[in-house]
mmCIF file of C-alpha atoms and ligand atoms in Angstrom:
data_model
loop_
_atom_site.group_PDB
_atom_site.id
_atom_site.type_symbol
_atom_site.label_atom_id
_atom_site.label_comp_id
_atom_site.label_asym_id
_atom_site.label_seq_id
_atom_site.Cartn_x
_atom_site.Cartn_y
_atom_site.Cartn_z
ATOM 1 C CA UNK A 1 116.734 106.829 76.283
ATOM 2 C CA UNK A 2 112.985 107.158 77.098
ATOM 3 C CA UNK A 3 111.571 104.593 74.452
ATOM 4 C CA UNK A 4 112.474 102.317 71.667
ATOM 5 C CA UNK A 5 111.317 99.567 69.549
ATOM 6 C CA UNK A 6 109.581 96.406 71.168
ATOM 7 C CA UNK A 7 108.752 94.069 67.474
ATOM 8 C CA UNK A 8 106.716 90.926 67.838
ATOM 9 C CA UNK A 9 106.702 88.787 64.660
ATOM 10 C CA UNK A 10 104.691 86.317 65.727
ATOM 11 C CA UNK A 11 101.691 88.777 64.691
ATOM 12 C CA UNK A 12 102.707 88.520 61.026
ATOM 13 C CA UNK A 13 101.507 84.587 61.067
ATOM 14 C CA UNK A 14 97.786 84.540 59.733
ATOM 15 C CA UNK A 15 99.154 87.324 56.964
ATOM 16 C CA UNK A 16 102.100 84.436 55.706
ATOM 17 C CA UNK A 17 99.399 81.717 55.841
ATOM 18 C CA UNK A 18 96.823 83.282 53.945
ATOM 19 C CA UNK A 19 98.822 82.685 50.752
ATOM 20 C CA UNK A 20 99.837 79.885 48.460
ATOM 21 C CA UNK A 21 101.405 77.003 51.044
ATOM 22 C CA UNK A 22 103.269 76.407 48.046
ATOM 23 C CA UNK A 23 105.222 79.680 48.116
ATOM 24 C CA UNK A 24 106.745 78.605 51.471
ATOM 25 C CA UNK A 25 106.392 82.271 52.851
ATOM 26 C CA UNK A 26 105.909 80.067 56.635
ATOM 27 C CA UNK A 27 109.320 80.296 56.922
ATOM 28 C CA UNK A 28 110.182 83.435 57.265
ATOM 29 C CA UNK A 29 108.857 82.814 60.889
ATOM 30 C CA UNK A 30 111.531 79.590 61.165
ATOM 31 C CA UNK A 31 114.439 81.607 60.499
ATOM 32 C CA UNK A 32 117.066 80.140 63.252
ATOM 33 C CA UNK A 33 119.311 83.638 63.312
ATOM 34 C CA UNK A 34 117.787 86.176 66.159
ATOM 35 C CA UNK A 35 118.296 90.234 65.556
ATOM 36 C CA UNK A 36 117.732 93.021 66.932
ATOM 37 C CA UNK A 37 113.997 94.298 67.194
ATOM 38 C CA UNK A 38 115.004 97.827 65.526
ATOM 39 C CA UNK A 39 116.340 95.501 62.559
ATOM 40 C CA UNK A 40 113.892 93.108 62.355
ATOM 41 C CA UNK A 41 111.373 95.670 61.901
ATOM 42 C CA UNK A 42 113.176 97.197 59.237
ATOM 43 C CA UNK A 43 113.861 93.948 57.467
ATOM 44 C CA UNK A 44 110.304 92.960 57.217
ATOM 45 C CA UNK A 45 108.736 96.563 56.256
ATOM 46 C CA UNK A 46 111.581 96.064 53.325
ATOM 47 C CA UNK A 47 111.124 92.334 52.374
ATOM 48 C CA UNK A 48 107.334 93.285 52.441
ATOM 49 C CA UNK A 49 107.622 95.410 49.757
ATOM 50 C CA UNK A 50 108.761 92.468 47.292
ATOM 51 C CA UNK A 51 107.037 89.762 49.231
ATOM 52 C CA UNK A 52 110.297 88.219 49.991
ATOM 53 C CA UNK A 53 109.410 85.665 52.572
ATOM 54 C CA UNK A 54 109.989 82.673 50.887
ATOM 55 C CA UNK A 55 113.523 80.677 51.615
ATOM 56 C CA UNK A 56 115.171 82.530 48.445
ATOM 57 C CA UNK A 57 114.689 85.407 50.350
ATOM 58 C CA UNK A 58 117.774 87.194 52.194
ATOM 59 C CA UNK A 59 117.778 85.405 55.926
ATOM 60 C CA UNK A 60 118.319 86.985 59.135
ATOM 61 C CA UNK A 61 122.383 86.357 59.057
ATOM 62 C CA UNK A 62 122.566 88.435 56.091
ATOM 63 C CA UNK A 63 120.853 91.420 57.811
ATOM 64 C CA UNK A 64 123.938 93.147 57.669
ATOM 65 C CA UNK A 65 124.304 93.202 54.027
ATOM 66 C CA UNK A 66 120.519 93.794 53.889
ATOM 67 C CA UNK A 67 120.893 97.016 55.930
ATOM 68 C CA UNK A 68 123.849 98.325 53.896
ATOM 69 C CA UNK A 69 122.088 97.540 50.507
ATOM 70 C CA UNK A 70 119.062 99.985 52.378
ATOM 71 C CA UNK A 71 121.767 102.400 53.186
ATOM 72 C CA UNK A 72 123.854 102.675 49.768
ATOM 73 C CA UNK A 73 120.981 102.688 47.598
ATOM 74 C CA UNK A 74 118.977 105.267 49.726
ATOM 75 C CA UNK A 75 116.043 103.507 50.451
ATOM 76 C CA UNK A 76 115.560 104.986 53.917
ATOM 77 C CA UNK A 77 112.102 105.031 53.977
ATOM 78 C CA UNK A 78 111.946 101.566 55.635
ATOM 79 C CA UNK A 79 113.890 102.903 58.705
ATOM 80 C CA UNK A 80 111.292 105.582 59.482
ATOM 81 C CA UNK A 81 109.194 102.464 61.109
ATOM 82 C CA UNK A 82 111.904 102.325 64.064
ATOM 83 C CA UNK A 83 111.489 105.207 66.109
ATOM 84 C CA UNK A 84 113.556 106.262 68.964
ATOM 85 C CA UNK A 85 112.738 109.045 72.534
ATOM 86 C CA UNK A 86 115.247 110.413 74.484
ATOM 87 C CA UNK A 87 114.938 112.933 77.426
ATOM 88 C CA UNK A 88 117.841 115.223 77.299
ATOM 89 C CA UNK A 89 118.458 117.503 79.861
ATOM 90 C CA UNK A 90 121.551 119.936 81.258
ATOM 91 C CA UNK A 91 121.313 121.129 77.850
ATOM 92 C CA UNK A 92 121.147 124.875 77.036
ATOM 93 C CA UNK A 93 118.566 126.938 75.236
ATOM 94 C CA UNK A 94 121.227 127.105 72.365
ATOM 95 C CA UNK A 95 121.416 123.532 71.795
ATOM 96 C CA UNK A 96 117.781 123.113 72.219
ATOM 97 C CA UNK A 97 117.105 125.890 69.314
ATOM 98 C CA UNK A 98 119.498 124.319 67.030
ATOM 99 C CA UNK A 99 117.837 120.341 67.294
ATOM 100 C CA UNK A 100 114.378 121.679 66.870
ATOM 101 C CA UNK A 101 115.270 123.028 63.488
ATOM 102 C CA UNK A 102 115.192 119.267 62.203
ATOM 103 C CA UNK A 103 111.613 118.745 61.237
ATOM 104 C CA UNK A 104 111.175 115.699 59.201
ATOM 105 C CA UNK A 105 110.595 112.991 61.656
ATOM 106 C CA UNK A 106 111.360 114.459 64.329
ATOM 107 C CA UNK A 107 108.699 115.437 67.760
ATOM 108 C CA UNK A 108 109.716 117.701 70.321
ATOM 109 C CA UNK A 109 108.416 118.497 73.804
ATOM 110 C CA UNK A 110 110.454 121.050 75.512
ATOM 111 C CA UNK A 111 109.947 122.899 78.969
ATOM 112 C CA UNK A 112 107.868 126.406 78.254
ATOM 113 C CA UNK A 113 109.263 129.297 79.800
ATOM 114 C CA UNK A 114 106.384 130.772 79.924
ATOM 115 C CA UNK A 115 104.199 128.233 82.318
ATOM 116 C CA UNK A 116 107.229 127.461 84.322
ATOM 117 C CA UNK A 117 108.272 130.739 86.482
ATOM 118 C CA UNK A 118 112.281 131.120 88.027
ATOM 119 C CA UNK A 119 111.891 128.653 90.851
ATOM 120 C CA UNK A 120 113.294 125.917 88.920
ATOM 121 C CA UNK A 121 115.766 127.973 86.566
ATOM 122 C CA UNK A 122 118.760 125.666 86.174
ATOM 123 C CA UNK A 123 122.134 126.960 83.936
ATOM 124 C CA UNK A 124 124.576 125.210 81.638
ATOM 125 C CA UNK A 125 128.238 125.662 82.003
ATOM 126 C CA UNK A 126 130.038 125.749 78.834
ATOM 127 C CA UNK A 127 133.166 123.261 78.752
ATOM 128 C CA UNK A 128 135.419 125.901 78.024
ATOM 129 C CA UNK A 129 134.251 127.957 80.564
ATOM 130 C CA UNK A 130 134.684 125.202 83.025
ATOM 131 C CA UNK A 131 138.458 125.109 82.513
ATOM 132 C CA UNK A 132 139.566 128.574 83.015
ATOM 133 C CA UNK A 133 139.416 130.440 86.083
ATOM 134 C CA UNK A 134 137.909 133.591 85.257
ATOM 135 C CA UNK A 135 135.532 132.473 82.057
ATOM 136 C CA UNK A 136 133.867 129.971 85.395
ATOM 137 C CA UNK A 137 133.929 133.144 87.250
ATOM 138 C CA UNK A 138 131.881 135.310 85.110
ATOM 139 C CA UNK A 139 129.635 132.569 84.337
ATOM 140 C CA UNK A 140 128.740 132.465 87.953
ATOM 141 C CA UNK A 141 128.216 135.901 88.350
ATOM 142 C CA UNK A 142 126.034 136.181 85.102
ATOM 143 C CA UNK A 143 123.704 133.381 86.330
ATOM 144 C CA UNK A 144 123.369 134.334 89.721
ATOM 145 C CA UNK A 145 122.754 137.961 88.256
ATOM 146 C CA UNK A 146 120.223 136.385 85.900
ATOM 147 C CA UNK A 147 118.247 134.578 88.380
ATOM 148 C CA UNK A 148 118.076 137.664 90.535
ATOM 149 C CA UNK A 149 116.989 140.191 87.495
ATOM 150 C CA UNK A 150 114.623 137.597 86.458
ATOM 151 C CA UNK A 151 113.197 137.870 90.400
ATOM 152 C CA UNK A 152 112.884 141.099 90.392
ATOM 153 C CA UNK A 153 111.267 141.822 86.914
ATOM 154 C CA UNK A 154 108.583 139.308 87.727
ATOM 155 C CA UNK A 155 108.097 140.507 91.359
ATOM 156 C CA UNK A 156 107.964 144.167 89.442
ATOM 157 C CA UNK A 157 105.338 142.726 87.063
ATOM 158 C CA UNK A 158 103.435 140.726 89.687
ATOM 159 C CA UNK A 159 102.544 144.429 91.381
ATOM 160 C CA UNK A 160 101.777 145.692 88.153
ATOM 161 C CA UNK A 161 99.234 142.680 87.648
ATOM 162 C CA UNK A 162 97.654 143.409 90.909
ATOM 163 C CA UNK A 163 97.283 147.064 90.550
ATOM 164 C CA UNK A 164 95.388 146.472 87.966
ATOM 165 C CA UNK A 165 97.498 147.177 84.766
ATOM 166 C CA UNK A 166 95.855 146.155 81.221
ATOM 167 C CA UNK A 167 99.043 145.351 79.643
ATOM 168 C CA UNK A 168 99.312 142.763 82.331
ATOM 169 C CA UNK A 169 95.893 141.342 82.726
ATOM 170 C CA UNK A 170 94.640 137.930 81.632
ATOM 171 C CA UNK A 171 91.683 135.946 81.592
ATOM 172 C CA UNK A 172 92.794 132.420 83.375
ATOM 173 C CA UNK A 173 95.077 132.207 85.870
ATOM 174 C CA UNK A 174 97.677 130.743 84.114
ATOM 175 C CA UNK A 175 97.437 133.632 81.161
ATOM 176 C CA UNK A 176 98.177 136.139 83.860
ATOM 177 C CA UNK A 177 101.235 133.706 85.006
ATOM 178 C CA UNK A 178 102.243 133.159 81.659
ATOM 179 C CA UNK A 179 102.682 136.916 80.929
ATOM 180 C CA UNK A 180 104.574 137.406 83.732
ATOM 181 C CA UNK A 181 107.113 134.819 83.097
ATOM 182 C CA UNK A 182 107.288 135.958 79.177
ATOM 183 C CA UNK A 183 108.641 139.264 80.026
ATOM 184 C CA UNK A 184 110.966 137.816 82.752
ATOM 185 C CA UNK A 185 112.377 135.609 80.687
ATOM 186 C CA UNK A 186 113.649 137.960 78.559
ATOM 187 C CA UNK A 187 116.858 138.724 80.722
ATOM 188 C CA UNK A 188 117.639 135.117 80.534
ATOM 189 C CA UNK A 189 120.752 133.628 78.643
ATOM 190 C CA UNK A 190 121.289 131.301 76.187
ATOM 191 C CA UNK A 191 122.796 129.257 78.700
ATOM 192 C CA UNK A 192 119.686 128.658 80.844
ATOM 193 C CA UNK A 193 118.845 124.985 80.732
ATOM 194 C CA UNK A 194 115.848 123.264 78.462
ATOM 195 C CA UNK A 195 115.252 119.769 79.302
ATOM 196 C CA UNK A 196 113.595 118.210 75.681
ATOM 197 C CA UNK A 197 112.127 114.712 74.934
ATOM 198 C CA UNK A 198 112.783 114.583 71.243
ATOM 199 C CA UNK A 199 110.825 111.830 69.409
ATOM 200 C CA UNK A 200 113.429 110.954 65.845
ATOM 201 C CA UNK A 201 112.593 107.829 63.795
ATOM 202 C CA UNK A 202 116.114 106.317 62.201
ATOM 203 C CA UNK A 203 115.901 107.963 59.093
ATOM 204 C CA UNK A 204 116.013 111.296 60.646
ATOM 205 C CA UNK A 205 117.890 110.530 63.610
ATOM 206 C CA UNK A 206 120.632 109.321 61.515
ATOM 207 C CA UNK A 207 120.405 112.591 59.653
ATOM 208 C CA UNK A 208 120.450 114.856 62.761
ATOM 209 C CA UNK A 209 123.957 112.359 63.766
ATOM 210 C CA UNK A 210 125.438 113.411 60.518
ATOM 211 C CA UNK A 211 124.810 116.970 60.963
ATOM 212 C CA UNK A 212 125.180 117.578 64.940
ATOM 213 C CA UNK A 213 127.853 115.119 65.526
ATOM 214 C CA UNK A 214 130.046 115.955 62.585
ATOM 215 C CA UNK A 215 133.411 118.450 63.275
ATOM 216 C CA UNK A 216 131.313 121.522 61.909
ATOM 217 C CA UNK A 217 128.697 121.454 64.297
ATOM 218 C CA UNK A 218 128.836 123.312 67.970
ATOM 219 C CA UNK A 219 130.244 121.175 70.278
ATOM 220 C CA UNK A 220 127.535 121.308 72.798
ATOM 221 C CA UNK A 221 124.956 119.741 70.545
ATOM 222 C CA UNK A 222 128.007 116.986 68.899
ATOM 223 C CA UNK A 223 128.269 115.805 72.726
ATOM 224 C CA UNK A 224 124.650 115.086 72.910
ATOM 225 C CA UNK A 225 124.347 113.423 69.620
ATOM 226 C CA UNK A 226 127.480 111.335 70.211
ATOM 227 C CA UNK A 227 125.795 110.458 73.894
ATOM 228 C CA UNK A 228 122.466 109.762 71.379
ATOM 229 C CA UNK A 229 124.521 107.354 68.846
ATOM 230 C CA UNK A 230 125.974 105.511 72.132
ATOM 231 C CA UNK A 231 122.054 104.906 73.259
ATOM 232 C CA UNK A 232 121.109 103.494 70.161
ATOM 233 C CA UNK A 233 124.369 101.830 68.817
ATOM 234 C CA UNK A 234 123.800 99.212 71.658
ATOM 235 C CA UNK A 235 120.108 98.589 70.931
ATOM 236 C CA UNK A 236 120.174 98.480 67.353
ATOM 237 C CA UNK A 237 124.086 97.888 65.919
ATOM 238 C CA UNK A 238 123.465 97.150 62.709
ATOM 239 C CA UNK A 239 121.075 99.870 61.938
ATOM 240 C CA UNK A 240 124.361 101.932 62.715
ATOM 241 C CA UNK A 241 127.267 99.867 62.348
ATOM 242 C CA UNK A 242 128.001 102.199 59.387
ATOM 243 C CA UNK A 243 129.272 105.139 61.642
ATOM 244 C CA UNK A 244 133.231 105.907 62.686
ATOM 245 C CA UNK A 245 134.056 107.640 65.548
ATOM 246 C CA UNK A 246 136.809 110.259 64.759
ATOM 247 C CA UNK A 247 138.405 111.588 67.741
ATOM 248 C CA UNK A 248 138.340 115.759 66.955
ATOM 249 C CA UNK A 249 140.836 118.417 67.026
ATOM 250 C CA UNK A 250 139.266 119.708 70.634
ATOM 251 C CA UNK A 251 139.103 116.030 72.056
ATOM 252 C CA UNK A 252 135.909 115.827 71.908
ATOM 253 C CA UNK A 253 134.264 112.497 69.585
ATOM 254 C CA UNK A 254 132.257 112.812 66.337
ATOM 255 C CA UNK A 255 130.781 110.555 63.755
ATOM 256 C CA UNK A 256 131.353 109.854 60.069
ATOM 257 C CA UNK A 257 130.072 107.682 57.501
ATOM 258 C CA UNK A 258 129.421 106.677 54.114
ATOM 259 C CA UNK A 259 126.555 106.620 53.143
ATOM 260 C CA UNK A 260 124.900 110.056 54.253
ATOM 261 C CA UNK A 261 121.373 110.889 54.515
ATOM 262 C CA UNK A 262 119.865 107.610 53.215
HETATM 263 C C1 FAD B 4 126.948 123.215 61.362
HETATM 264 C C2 FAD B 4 125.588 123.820 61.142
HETATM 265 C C3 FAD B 4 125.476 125.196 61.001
HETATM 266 C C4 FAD B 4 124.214 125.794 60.813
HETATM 267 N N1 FAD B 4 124.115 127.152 60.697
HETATM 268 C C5 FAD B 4 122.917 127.724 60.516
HETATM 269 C C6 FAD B 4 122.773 129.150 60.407
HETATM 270 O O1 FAD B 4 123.740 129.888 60.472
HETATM 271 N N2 FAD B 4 121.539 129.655 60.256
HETATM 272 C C7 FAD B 4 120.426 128.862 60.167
HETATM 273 O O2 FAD B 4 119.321 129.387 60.031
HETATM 274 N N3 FAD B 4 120.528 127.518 60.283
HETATM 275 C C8 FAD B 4 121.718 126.937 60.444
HETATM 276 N N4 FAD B 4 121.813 125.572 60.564
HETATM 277 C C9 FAD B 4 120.579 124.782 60.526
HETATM 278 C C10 FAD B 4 120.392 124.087 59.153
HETATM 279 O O3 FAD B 4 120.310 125.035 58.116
HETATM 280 C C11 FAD B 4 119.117 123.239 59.172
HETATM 281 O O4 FAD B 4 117.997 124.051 59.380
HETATM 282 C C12 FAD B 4 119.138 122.172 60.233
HETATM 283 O O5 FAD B 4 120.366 121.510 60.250
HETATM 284 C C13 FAD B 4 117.999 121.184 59.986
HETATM 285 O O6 FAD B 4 118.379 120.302 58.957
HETATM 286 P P1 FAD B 4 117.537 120.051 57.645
HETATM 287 O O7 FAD B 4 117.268 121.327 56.939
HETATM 288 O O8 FAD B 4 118.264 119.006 56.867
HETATM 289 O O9 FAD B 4 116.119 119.627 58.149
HETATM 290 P P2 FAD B 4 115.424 118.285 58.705
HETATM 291 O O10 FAD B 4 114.135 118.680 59.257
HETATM 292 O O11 FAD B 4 116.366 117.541 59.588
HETATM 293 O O12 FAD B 4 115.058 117.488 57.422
HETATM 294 C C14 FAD B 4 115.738 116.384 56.884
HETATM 295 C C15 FAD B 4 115.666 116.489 55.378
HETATM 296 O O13 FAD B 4 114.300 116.420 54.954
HETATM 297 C C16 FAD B 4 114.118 117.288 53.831
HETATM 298 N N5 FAD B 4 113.184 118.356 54.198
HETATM 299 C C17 FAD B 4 112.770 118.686 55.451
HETATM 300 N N6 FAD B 4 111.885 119.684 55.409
HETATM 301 C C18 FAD B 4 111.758 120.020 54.124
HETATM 302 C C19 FAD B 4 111.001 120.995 53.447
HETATM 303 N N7 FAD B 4 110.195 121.837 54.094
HETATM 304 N N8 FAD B 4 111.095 121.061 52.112
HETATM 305 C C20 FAD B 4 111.892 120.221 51.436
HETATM 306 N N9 FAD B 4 112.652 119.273 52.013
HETATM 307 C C21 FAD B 4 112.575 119.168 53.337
HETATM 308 C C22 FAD B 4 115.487 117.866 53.502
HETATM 309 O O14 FAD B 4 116.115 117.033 52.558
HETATM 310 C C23 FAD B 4 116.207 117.794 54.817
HETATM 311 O O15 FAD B 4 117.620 117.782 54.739
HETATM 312 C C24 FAD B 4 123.046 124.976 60.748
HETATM 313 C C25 FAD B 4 123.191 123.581 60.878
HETATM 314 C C26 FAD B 4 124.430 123.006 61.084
HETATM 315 C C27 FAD B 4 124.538 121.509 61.239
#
């Protein structure tokens, strides 16, 4: 985990005292029950919308109640203020292509294969390749194979640059590296690495959980959203106390819950 919330409350005080002292809303500042920042934040962008500060609002020890309320009646816009960044790396092109497909709420930087050349090609190793004999064999042999073609196709296109070729030729320097690389690429698998930060606020990372760590989805990209839902189960539990692990078919762990896509 690269970033999450950091909430300060205490910035909320000349908005609660600018109105009636009567209505009490002062308090909400007093309440004696500390949670979690992700919560917090998610509380108050909620209560805000009813101006529920007062003491007949619902307190901080009923934030689990408050959340599931959020949850079952699908008002998931207040968790989009909680954001969470996670750099995720020996991760294949594969899985990488499938999590950029989730758009809403969701920011992505991933490493370009076109500015970065073969020096610092890295491959992924499928689990069930790493349990039989010959499957790790081949997978050796078609990386080391990989990095070599990809070698020689740029070292081929390199010459071509310098001699003068059009097809090759760029303006800056990094156009004529970047055309290069493009080509080479092209003999790479879909089990070269592609480290991503990915950006998700709740409301969308919660989706991307139920989709990508559910028993349908490929078991590369369930690992890495169960490893996700472990980051940010123990930095904001209630926002996901919702979720059951289920212990799949292959071993591996996946997620379930209730109250989908909130
Ligand atoms: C097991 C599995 C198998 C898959 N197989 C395939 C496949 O064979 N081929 C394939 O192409 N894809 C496949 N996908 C990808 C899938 O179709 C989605 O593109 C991906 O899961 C992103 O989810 P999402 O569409 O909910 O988008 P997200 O960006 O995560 O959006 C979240 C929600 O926001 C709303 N939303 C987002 N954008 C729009 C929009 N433009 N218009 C209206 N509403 C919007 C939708 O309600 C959406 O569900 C698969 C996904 C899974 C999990």
């Amino acid at each position: 985990m690269l970033a999450r919330p950091f909430v300060d409350l205490t910035n909320i005080q000349q908005f609660l005292a600018g109105f009636d002292q009567e209505l009490g809303f002062q308090e909400y500042l007093r309440d004696p029950t500390q949670i979690p920042d992700a919560e917090a934040l998610c509380k108050f962008a909620g209560q805000l919308c009813y101006l529920s500060f007062s003491s007949k609002r619902t307190w901080n020890h009923e934030i689990s109640k408050y959340l599931r309320h959020i949850k079952e009646s699908g008002h998931g816009s207040v968790l989009e203020h909680v954001s969470f960044s996670f750099l995720l790396y020996g991760i294949s092109r594969s899985l990488t292509h499938e999590l950029v497909r989730h758009r809403a709420g969701a920011a992505f930087s991933q490493v370009s294969q076109r500015f970065v050349d073969g020096s610092a090609l890295r491959f992924v190793e499928r689990p069930e390749f790493q349990t039989h004999p010959v499957l790790h064999l081949m997978f050796e042999e078609r990386i080391d194979n990989a990095a070599k073609e990809y070698a020689k196709i740029a070292t081929i296109l390199y010459d071509r640059q310098l001699a003068g070729d059009p097809q090759m030729s760029g303006e800056r320097k990094t156009d004529l590296r970047k055309k290069v690389n493009q080509a080479a690429r092209a003999c790479l698998p879909n089990e070269t690495e592609a480290p991503i930060v990915v950006s998700l606020n709740v409301r969308a990372l919660r989706h991307v959980l139920e989709m990508r760590a559910a028993v349908g989805a490929e078991t590369e990209i369930r690992r890495a959203a169960y490893l996700m839902y472990e980051c940010v189960k123990e930095i904001a539990p209630i926002l996901f106390e919702d979720y059951e692990v289920e212990i799949l078919g292959d071993g591996t762990k996946g997620l379930r819950t209730a109250y989908r896509k909130v």
